[in-house]
mmCIF file of C-alpha atoms and ligand atoms in Angstrom:
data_model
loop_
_atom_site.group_PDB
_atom_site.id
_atom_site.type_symbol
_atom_site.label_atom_id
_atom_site.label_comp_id
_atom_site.label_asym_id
_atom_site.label_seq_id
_atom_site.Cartn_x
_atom_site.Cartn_y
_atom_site.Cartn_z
ATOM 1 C CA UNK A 337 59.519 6.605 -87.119
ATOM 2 C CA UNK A 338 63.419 7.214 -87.116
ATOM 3 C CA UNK A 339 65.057 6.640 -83.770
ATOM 4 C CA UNK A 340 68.011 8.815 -82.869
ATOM 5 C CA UNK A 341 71.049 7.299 -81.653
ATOM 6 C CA UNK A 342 73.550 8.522 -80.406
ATOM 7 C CA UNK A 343 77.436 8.035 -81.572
ATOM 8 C CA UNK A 344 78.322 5.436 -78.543
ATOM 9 C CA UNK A 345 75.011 3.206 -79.249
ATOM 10 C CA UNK A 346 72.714 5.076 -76.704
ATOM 11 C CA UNK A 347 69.297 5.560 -77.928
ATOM 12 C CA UNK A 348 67.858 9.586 -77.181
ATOM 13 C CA UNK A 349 64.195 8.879 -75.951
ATOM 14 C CA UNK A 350 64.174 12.184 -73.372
ATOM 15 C CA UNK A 351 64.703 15.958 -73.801
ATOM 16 C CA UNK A 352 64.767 18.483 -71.571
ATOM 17 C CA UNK A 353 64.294 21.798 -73.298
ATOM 18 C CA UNK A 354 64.908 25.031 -71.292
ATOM 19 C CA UNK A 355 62.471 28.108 -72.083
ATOM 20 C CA UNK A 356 64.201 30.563 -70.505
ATOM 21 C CA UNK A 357 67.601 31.239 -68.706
ATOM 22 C CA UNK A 358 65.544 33.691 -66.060
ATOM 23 C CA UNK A 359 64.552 33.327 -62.845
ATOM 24 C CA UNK A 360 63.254 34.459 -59.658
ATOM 25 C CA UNK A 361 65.286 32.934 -57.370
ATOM 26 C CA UNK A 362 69.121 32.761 -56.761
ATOM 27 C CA UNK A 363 69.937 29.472 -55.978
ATOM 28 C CA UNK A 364 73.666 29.786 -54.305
ATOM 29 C CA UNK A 365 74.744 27.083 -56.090
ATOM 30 C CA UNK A 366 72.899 27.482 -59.156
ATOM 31 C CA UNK A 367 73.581 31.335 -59.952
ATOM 32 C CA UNK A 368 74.834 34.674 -59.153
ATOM 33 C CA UNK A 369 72.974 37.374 -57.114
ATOM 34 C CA UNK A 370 73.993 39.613 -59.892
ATOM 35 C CA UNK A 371 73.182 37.283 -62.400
ATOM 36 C CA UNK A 372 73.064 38.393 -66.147
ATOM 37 C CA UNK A 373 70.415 37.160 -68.234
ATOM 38 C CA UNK A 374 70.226 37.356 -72.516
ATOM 39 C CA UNK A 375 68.539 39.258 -74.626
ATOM 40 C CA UNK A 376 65.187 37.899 -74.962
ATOM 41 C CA UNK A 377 65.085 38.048 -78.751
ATOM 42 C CA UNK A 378 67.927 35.472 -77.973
ATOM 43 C CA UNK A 379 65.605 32.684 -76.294
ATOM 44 C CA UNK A 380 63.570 30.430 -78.481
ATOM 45 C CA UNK A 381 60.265 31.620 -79.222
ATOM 46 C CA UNK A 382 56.780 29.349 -78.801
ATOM 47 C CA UNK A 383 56.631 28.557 -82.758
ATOM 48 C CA UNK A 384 60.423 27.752 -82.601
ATOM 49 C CA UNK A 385 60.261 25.586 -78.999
ATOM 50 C CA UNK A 386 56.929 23.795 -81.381
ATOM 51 C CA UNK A 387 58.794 23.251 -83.717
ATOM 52 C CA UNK A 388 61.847 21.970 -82.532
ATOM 53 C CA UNK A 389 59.898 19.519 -80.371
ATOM 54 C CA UNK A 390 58.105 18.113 -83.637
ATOM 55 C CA UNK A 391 61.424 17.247 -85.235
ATOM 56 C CA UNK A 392 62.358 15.652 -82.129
ATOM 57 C CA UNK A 393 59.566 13.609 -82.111
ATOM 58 C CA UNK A 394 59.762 12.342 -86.029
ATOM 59 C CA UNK A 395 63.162 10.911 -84.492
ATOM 60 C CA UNK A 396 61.140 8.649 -81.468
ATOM 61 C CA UNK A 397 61.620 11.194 -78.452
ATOM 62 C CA UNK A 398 59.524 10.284 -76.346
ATOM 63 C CA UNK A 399 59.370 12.171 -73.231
ATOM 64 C CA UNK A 400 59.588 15.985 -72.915
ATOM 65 C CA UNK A 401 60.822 18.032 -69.441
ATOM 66 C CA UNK A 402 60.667 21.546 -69.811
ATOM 67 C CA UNK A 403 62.735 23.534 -67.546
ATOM 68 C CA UNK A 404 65.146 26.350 -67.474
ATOM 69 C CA UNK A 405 65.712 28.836 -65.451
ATOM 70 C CA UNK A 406 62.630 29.306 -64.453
ATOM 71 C CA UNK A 407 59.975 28.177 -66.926
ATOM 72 C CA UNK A 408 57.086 29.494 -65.143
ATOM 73 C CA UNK A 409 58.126 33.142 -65.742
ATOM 74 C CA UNK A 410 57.235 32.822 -68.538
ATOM 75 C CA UNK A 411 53.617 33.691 -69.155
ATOM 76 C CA UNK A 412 53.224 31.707 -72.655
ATOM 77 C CA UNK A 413 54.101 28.623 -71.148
ATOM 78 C CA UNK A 414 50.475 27.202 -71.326
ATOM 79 C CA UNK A 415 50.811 27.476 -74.875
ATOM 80 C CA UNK A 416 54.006 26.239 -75.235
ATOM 81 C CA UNK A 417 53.083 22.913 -72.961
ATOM 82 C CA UNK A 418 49.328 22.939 -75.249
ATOM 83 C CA UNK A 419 51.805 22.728 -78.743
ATOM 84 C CA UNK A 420 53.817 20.074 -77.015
ATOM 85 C CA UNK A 421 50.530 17.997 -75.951
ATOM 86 C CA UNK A 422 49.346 17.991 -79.733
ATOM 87 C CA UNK A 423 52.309 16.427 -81.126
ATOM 88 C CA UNK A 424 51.708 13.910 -78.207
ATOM 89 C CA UNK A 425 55.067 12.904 -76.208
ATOM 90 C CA UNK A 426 53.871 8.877 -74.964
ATOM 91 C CA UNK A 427 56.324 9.398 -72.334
ATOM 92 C CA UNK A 428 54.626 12.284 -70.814
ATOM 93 C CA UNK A 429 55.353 16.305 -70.507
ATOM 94 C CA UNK A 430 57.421 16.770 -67.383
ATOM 95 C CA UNK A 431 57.901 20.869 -65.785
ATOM 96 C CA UNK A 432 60.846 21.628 -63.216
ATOM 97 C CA UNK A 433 59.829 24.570 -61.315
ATOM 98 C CA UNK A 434 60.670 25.953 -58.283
ATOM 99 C CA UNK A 435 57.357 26.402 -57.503
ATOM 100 C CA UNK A 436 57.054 29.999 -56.790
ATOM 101 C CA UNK A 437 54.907 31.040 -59.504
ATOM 102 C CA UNK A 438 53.313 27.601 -60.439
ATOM 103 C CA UNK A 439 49.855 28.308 -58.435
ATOM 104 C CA UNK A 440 49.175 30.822 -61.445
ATOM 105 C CA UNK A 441 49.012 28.474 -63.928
ATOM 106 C CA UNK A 442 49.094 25.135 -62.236
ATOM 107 C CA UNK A 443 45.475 24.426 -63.568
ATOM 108 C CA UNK A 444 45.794 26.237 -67.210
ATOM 109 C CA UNK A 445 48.927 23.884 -67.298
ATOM 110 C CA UNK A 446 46.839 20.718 -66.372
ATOM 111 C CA UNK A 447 44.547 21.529 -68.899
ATOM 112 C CA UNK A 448 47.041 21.999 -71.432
ATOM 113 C CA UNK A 449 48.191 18.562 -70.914
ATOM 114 C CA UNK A 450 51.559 18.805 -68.260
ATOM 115 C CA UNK A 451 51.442 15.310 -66.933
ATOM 116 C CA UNK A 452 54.231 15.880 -64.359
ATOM 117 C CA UNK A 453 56.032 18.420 -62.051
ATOM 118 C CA UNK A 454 59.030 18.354 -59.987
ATOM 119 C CA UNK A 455 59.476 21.428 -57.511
ATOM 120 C CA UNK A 456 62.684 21.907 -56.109
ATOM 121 C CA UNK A 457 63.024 22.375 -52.517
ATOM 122 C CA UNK A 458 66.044 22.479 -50.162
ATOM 123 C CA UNK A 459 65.174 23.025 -47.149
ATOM 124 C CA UNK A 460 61.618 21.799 -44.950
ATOM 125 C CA UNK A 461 62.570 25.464 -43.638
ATOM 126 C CA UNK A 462 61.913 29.270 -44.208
ATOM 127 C CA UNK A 463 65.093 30.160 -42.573
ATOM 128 C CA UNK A 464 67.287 27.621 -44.358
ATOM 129 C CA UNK A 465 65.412 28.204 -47.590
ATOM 130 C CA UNK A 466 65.809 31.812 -47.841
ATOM 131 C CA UNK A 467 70.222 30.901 -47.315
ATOM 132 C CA UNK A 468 69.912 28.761 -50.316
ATOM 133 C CA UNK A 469 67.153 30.537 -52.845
ATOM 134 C CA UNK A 470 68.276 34.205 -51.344
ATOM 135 C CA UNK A 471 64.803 34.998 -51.545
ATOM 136 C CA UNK A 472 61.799 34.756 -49.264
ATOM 137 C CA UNK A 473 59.958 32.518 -51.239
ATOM 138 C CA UNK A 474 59.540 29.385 -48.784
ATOM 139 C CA UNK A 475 55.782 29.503 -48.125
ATOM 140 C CA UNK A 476 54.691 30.163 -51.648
ATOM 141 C CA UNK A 477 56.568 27.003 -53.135
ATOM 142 C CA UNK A 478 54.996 24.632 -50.278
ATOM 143 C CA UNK A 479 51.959 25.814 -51.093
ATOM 144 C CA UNK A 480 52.591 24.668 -54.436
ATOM 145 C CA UNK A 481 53.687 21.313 -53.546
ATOM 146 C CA UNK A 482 50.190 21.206 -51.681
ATOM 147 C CA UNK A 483 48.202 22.266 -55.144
ATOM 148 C CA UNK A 484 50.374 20.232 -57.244
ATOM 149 C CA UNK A 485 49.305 17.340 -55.219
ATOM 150 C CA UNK A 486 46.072 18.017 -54.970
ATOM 151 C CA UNK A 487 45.583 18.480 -58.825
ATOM 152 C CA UNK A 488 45.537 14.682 -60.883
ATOM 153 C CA UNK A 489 48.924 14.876 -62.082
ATOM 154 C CA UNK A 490 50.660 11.583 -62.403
ATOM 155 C CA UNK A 491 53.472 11.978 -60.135
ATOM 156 C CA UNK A 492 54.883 15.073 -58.282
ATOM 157 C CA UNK A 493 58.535 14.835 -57.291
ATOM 158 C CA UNK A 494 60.580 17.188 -54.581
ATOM 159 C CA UNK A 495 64.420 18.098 -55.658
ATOM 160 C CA UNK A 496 66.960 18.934 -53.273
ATOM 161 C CA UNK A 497 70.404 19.505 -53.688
ATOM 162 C CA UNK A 498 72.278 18.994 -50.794
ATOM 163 C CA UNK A 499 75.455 21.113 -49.411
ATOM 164 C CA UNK A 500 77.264 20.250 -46.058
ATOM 165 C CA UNK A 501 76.783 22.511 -43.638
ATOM 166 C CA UNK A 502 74.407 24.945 -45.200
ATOM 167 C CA UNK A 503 71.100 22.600 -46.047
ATOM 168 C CA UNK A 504 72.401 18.974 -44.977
ATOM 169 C CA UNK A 505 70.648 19.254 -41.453
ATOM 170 C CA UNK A 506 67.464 18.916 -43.852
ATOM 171 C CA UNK A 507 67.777 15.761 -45.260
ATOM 172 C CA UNK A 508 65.433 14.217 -42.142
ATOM 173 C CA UNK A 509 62.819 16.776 -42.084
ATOM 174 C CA UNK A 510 62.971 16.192 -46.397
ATOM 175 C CA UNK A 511 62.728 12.578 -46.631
ATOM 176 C CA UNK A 512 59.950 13.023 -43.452
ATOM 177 C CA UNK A 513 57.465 14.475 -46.145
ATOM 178 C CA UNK A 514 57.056 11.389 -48.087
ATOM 179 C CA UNK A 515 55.388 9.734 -45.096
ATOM 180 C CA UNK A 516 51.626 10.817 -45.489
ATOM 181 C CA UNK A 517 52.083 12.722 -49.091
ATOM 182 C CA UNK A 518 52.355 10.884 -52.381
ATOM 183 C CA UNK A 519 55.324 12.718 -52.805
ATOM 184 C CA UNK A 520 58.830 11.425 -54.474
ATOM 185 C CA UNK A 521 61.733 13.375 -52.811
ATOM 186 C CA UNK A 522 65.256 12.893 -54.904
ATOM 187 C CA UNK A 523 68.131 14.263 -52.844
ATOM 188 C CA UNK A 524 70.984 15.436 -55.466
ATOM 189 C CA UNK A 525 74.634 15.775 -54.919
ATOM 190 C CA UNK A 526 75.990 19.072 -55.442
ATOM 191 C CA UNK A 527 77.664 19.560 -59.023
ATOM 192 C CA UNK A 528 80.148 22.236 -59.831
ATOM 193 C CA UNK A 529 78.949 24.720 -62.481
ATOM 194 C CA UNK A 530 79.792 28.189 -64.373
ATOM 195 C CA UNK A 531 80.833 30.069 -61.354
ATOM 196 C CA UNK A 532 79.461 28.433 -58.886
ATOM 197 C CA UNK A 533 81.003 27.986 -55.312
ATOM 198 C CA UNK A 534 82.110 23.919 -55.089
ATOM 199 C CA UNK A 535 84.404 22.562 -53.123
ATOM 200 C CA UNK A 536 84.557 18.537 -52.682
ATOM 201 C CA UNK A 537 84.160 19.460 -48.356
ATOM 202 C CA UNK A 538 80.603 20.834 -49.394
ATOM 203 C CA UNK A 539 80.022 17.652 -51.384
ATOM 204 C CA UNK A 540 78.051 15.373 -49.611
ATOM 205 C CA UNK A 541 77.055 11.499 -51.226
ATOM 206 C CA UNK A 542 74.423 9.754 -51.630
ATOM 207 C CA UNK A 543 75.650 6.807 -50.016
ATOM 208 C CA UNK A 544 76.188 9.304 -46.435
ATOM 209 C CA UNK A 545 72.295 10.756 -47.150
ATOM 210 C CA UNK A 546 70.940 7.089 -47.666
ATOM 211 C CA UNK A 547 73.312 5.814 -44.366
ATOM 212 C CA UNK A 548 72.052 9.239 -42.443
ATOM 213 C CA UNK A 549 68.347 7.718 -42.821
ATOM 214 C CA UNK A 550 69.183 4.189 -42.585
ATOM 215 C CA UNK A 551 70.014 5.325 -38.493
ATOM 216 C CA UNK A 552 67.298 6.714 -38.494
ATOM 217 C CA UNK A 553 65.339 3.312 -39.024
ATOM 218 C CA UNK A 554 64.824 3.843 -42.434
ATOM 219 C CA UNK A 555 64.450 0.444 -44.959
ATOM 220 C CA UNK A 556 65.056 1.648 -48.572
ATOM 221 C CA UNK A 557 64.047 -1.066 -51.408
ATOM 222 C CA UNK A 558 64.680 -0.343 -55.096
ATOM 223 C CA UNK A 559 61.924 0.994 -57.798
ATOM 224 C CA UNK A 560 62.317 -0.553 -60.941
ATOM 225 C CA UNK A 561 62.860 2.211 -63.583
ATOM 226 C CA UNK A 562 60.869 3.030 -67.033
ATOM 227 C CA UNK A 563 62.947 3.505 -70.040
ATOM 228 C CA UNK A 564 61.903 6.667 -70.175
ATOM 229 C CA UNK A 565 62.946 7.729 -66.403
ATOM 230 C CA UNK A 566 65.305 10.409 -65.966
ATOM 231 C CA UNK A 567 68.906 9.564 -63.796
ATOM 232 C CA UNK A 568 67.297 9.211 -60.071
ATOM 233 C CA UNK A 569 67.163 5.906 -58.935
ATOM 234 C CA UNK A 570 64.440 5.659 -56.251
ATOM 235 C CA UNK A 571 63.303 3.636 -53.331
ATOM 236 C CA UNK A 572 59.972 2.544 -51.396
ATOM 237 C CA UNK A 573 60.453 3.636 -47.464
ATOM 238 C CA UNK A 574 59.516 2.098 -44.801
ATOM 239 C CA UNK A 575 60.577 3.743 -40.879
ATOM 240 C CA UNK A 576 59.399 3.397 -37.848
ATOM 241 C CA UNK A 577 55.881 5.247 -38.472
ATOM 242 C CA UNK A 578 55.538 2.171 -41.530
ATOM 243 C CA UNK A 579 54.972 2.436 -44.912
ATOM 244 C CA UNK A 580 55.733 5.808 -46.726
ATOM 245 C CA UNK A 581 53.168 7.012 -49.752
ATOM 246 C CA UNK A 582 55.939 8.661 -51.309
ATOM 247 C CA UNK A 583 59.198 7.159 -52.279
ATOM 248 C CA UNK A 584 62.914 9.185 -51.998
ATOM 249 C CA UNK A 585 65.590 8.937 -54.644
ATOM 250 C CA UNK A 586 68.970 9.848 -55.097
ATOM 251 C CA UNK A 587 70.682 11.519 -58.509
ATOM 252 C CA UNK A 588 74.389 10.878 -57.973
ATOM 253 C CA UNK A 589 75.985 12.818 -60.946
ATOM 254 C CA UNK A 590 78.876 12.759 -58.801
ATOM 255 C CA UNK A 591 79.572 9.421 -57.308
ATOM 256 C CA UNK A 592 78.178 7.118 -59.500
ATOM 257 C CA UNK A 593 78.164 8.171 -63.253
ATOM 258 C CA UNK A 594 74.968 6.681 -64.954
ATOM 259 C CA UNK A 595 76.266 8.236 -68.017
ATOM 260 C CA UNK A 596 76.283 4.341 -69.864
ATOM 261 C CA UNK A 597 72.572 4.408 -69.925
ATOM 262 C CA UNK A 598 72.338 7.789 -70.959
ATOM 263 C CA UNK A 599 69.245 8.425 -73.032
ATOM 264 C CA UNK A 600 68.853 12.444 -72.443
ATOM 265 C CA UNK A 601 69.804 15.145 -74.492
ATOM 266 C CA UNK A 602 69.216 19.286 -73.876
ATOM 267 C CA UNK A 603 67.705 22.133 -75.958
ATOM 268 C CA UNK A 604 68.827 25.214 -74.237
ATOM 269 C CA UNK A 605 67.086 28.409 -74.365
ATOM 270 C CA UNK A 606 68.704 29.889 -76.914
ATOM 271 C CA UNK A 607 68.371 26.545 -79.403
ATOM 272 C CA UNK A 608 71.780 24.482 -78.731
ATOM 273 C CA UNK A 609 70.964 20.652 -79.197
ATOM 274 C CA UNK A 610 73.510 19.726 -76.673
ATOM 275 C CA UNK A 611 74.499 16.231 -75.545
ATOM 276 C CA UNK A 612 75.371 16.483 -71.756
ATOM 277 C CA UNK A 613 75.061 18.835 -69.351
ATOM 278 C CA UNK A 614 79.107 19.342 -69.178
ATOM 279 C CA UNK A 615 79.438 19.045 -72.952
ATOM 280 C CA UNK A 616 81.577 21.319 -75.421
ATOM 281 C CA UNK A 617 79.912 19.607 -78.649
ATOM 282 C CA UNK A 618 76.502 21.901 -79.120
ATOM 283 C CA UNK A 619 74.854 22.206 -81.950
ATOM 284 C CA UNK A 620 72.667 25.190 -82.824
ATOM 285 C CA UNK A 621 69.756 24.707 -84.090
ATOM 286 C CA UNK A 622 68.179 28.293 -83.762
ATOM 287 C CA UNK A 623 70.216 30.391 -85.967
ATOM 288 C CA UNK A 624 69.772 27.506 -88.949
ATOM 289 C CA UNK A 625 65.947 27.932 -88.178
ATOM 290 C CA UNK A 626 66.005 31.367 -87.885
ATOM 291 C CA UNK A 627 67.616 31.476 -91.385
ATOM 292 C CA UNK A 628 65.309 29.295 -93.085
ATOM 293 C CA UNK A 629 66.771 26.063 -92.786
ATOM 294 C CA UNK A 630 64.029 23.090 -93.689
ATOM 295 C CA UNK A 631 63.416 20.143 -91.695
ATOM 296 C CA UNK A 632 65.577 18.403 -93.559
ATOM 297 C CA UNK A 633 68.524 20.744 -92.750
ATOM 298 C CA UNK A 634 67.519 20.862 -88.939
ATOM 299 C CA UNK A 635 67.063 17.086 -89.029
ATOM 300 C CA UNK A 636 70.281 16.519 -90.376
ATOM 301 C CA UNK A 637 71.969 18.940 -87.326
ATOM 302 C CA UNK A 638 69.631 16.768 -84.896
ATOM 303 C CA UNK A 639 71.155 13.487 -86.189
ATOM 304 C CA UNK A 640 74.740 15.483 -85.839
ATOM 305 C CA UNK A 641 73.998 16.502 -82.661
ATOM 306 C CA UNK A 642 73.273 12.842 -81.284
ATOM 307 C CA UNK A 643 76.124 11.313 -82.835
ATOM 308 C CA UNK A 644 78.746 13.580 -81.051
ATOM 309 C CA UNK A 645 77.248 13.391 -77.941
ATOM 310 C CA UNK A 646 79.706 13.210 -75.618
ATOM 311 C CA UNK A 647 80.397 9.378 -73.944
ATOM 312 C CA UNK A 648 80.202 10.218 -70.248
ATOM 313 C CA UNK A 649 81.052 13.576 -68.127
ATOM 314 C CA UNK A 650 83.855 14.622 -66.635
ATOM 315 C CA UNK A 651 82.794 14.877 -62.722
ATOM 316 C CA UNK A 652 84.199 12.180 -60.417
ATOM 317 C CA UNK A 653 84.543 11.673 -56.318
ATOM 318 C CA UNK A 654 88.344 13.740 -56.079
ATOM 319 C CA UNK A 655 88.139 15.501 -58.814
ATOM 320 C CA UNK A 656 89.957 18.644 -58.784
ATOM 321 C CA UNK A 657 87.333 21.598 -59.768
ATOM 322 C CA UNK A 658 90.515 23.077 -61.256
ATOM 323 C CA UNK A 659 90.913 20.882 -63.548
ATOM 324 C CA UNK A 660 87.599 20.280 -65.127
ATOM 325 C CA UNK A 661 86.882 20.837 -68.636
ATOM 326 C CA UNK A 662 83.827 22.867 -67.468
ATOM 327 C CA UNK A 663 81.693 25.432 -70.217
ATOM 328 C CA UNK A 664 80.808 29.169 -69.030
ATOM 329 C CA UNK A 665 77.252 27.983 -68.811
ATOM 330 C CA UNK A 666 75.400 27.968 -65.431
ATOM 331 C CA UNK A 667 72.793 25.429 -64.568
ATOM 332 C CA UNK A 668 70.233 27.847 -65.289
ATOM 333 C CA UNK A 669 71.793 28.603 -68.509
ATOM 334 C CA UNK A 670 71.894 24.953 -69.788
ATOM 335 C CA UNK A 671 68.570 23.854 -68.562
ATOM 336 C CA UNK A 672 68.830 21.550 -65.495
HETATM 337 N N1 SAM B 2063 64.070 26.555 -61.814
HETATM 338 C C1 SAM B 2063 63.676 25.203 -61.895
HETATM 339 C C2 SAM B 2063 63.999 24.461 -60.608
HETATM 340 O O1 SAM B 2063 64.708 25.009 -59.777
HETATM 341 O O2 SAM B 2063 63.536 23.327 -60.478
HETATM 342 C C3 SAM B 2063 64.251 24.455 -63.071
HETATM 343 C C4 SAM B 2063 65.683 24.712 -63.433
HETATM 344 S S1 SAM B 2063 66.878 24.177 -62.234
HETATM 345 C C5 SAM B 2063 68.384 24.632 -63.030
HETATM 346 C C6 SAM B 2063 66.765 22.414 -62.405
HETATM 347 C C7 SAM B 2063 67.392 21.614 -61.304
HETATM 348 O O3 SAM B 2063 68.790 21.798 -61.305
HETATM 349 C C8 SAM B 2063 66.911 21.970 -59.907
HETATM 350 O O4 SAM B 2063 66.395 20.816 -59.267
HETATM 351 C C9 SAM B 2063 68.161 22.442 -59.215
HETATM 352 O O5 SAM B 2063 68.146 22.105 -57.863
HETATM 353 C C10 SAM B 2063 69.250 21.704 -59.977
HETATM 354 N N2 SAM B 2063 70.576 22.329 -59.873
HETATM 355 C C11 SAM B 2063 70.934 23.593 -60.196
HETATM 356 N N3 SAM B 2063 72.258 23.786 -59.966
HETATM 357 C C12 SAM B 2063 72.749 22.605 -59.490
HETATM 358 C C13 SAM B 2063 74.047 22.167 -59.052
HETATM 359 N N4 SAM B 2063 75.100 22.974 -59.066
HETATM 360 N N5 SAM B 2063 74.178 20.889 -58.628
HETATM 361 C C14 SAM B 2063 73.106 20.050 -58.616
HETATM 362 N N6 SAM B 2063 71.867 20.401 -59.014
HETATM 363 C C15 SAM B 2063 71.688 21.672 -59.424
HETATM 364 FE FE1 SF4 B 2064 66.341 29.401 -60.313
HETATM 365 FE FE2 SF4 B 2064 66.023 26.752 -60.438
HETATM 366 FE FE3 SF4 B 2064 68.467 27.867 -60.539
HETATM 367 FE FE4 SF4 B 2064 67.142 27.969 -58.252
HETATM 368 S S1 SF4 B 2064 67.835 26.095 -59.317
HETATM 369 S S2 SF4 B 2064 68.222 29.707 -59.227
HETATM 370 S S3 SF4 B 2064 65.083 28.156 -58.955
HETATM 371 S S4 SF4 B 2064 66.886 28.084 -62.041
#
């Protein structure tokens, strides 16, 4: 099996392919209230996500995240994750969700071979959760995290992303949950996006979060990571009430670029190979497909695609937002 490397030596072993730019939340610092969504003859279909995902795996990819928008919107998604589960990822099939939906199809997605789901949560909170998603959704998504448990999937993770003075009061009752639930909660710094409101003052570290629970009596110790892992780096807990099931981790996009031990790369909805989340070097793979290109001609973009990958992002502690070399795209419209 070919093995895709990128142009600065990285090997790609993980993709995270977004179905959909739509969703049924509104995130503040993900997207708009008055969002606009494309076409939907403009997103990838299931034969072309099937597709696209067997190429990727004739060049060693091991591990597949599907994610979006919101992937669970969309009601093929059983099929999609049941195409993905015959080629057969070693790494695993991974869904980000936000939970709302997920009941539906938590067991149909089981079946079809999802190994693991990470639900995004920022608050412990109705109150603070309906600031952040602007939508009443809080009690649906814990129940999810509740099912999700509850079903045999290998590891179900929390997300939060944290913002000073709007969610950062949650952080405690967060990191709380991994005490009697075999839950992994990753706390992750705020990144500025499309249009999205950042300023560095709402930027809060993960060295603060970890320092906020270390007064609180918490004793962190380091996970060793897989070479298939995504960015988080994670930590057993003990506190006071002694040793937690779950761990908490921290993605630090922000203050500590893991960018040298890259090994991701993005398919968004609309079938753009791209090579970092704040990248200008895309490559589209959909319209080539869509115009008969062979697997040899998409293979050929795929290898293209890796080797201009770009080295590292441009985010940094001080930055000035101004400055950045950011794309249009929102979160939700590059696949988080
Ligand atoms: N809708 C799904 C969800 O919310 O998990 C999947 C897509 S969402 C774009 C993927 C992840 O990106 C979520 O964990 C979300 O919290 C994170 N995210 C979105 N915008 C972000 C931002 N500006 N900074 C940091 N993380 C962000
Ligand atoms: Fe939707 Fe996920 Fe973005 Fe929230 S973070 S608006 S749930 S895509």
């Amino acid at each position: 099996m070919a093995e895709l490397v990128d142009g600065h030596g990285r090997r790609v072993t993980y993709v995270r392919i977004s179905v959909t730019d739509r969703c049924n939340l509104r995130c503040v610092y993900c997207m708009a209230e008055d969002q606009k969504f494309r076409p939907l003859p403009h997103l990838m279909t299931r034969e072309e996500i099937a597709r696209s995902a067997r190429l990727l795996r004739s060049f060693g990819i091991e591990k597949i995240r599907l994610t979006g928008g919101e992937p669970t919107t969309r009601p093929d998604l059983p099929g999609i994750v049941s195409d993905l589960s015959a080629i057969g990822f070693p790494g695993g099939l991974a869904l980000s969700t936000n939970g709302v939906l997920f009941p539906r199809m938590a067991r149909e997605l089981l079946a079809a071979g999802l190994t693991r789901v990470n639900i995004s949560l920022d608050s412990a909170e109705a109150e603070h959760f309906r600031k952040m998603a602007r939508r009443d959704h809080f009690q649906p998504v814990r129940d999810a995290i509740d099912l999700a448990l509850a079903l045999p999937f290998e590891a179900v993770k929390l997300n939060a992303v944290v913002i000073r003075s709007f969610n950062d009061d949650q952080v405690r009752p967060l990191a709380a949950m991994t005490y009697d639930k075999n839950l992994h909660v990753r706390f992750i710094e705020f990144m500025p996006f499309g249009d999205n409101e950042w300023n560095e003052s709402d930027w809060v570290g993960w060295e603060e979060i970890r320092g906020r629970l270390e007064a609180d009596g918490y004793v962190l110790s380091s996970v060793q990571k897989s070479a298939v892992a995504g960015p988080a780096d994670e930590f057993r807990v003990v506190s006071g009430r002694g040793e937690h099931r779950g761990t908490i981790g921290f993605i630090t996009p922000v203050s500590d670029r893991f960018c040298d031990s890259c090994n991701r790369m993005r398919l968004t909805q609309d079938g753009f190979l791209k090579g970092c989340l704040f990248g200008h070097s895309d490559v589209d793979l959909l319209r080539p497909m869509r115009l008969g290109a062979t697997d040899e001609e998409l293979s050929t973009l795929i290898r293209h695609a890796a080797e201009v990958k770009e080295q590292r992002h441009p985010m940094f502690v001080g930055m000035d937002r101004a400055r950045l070399p950011l794309h249009g795209r929102n979160m939700s419209e590059v696949g988080g």
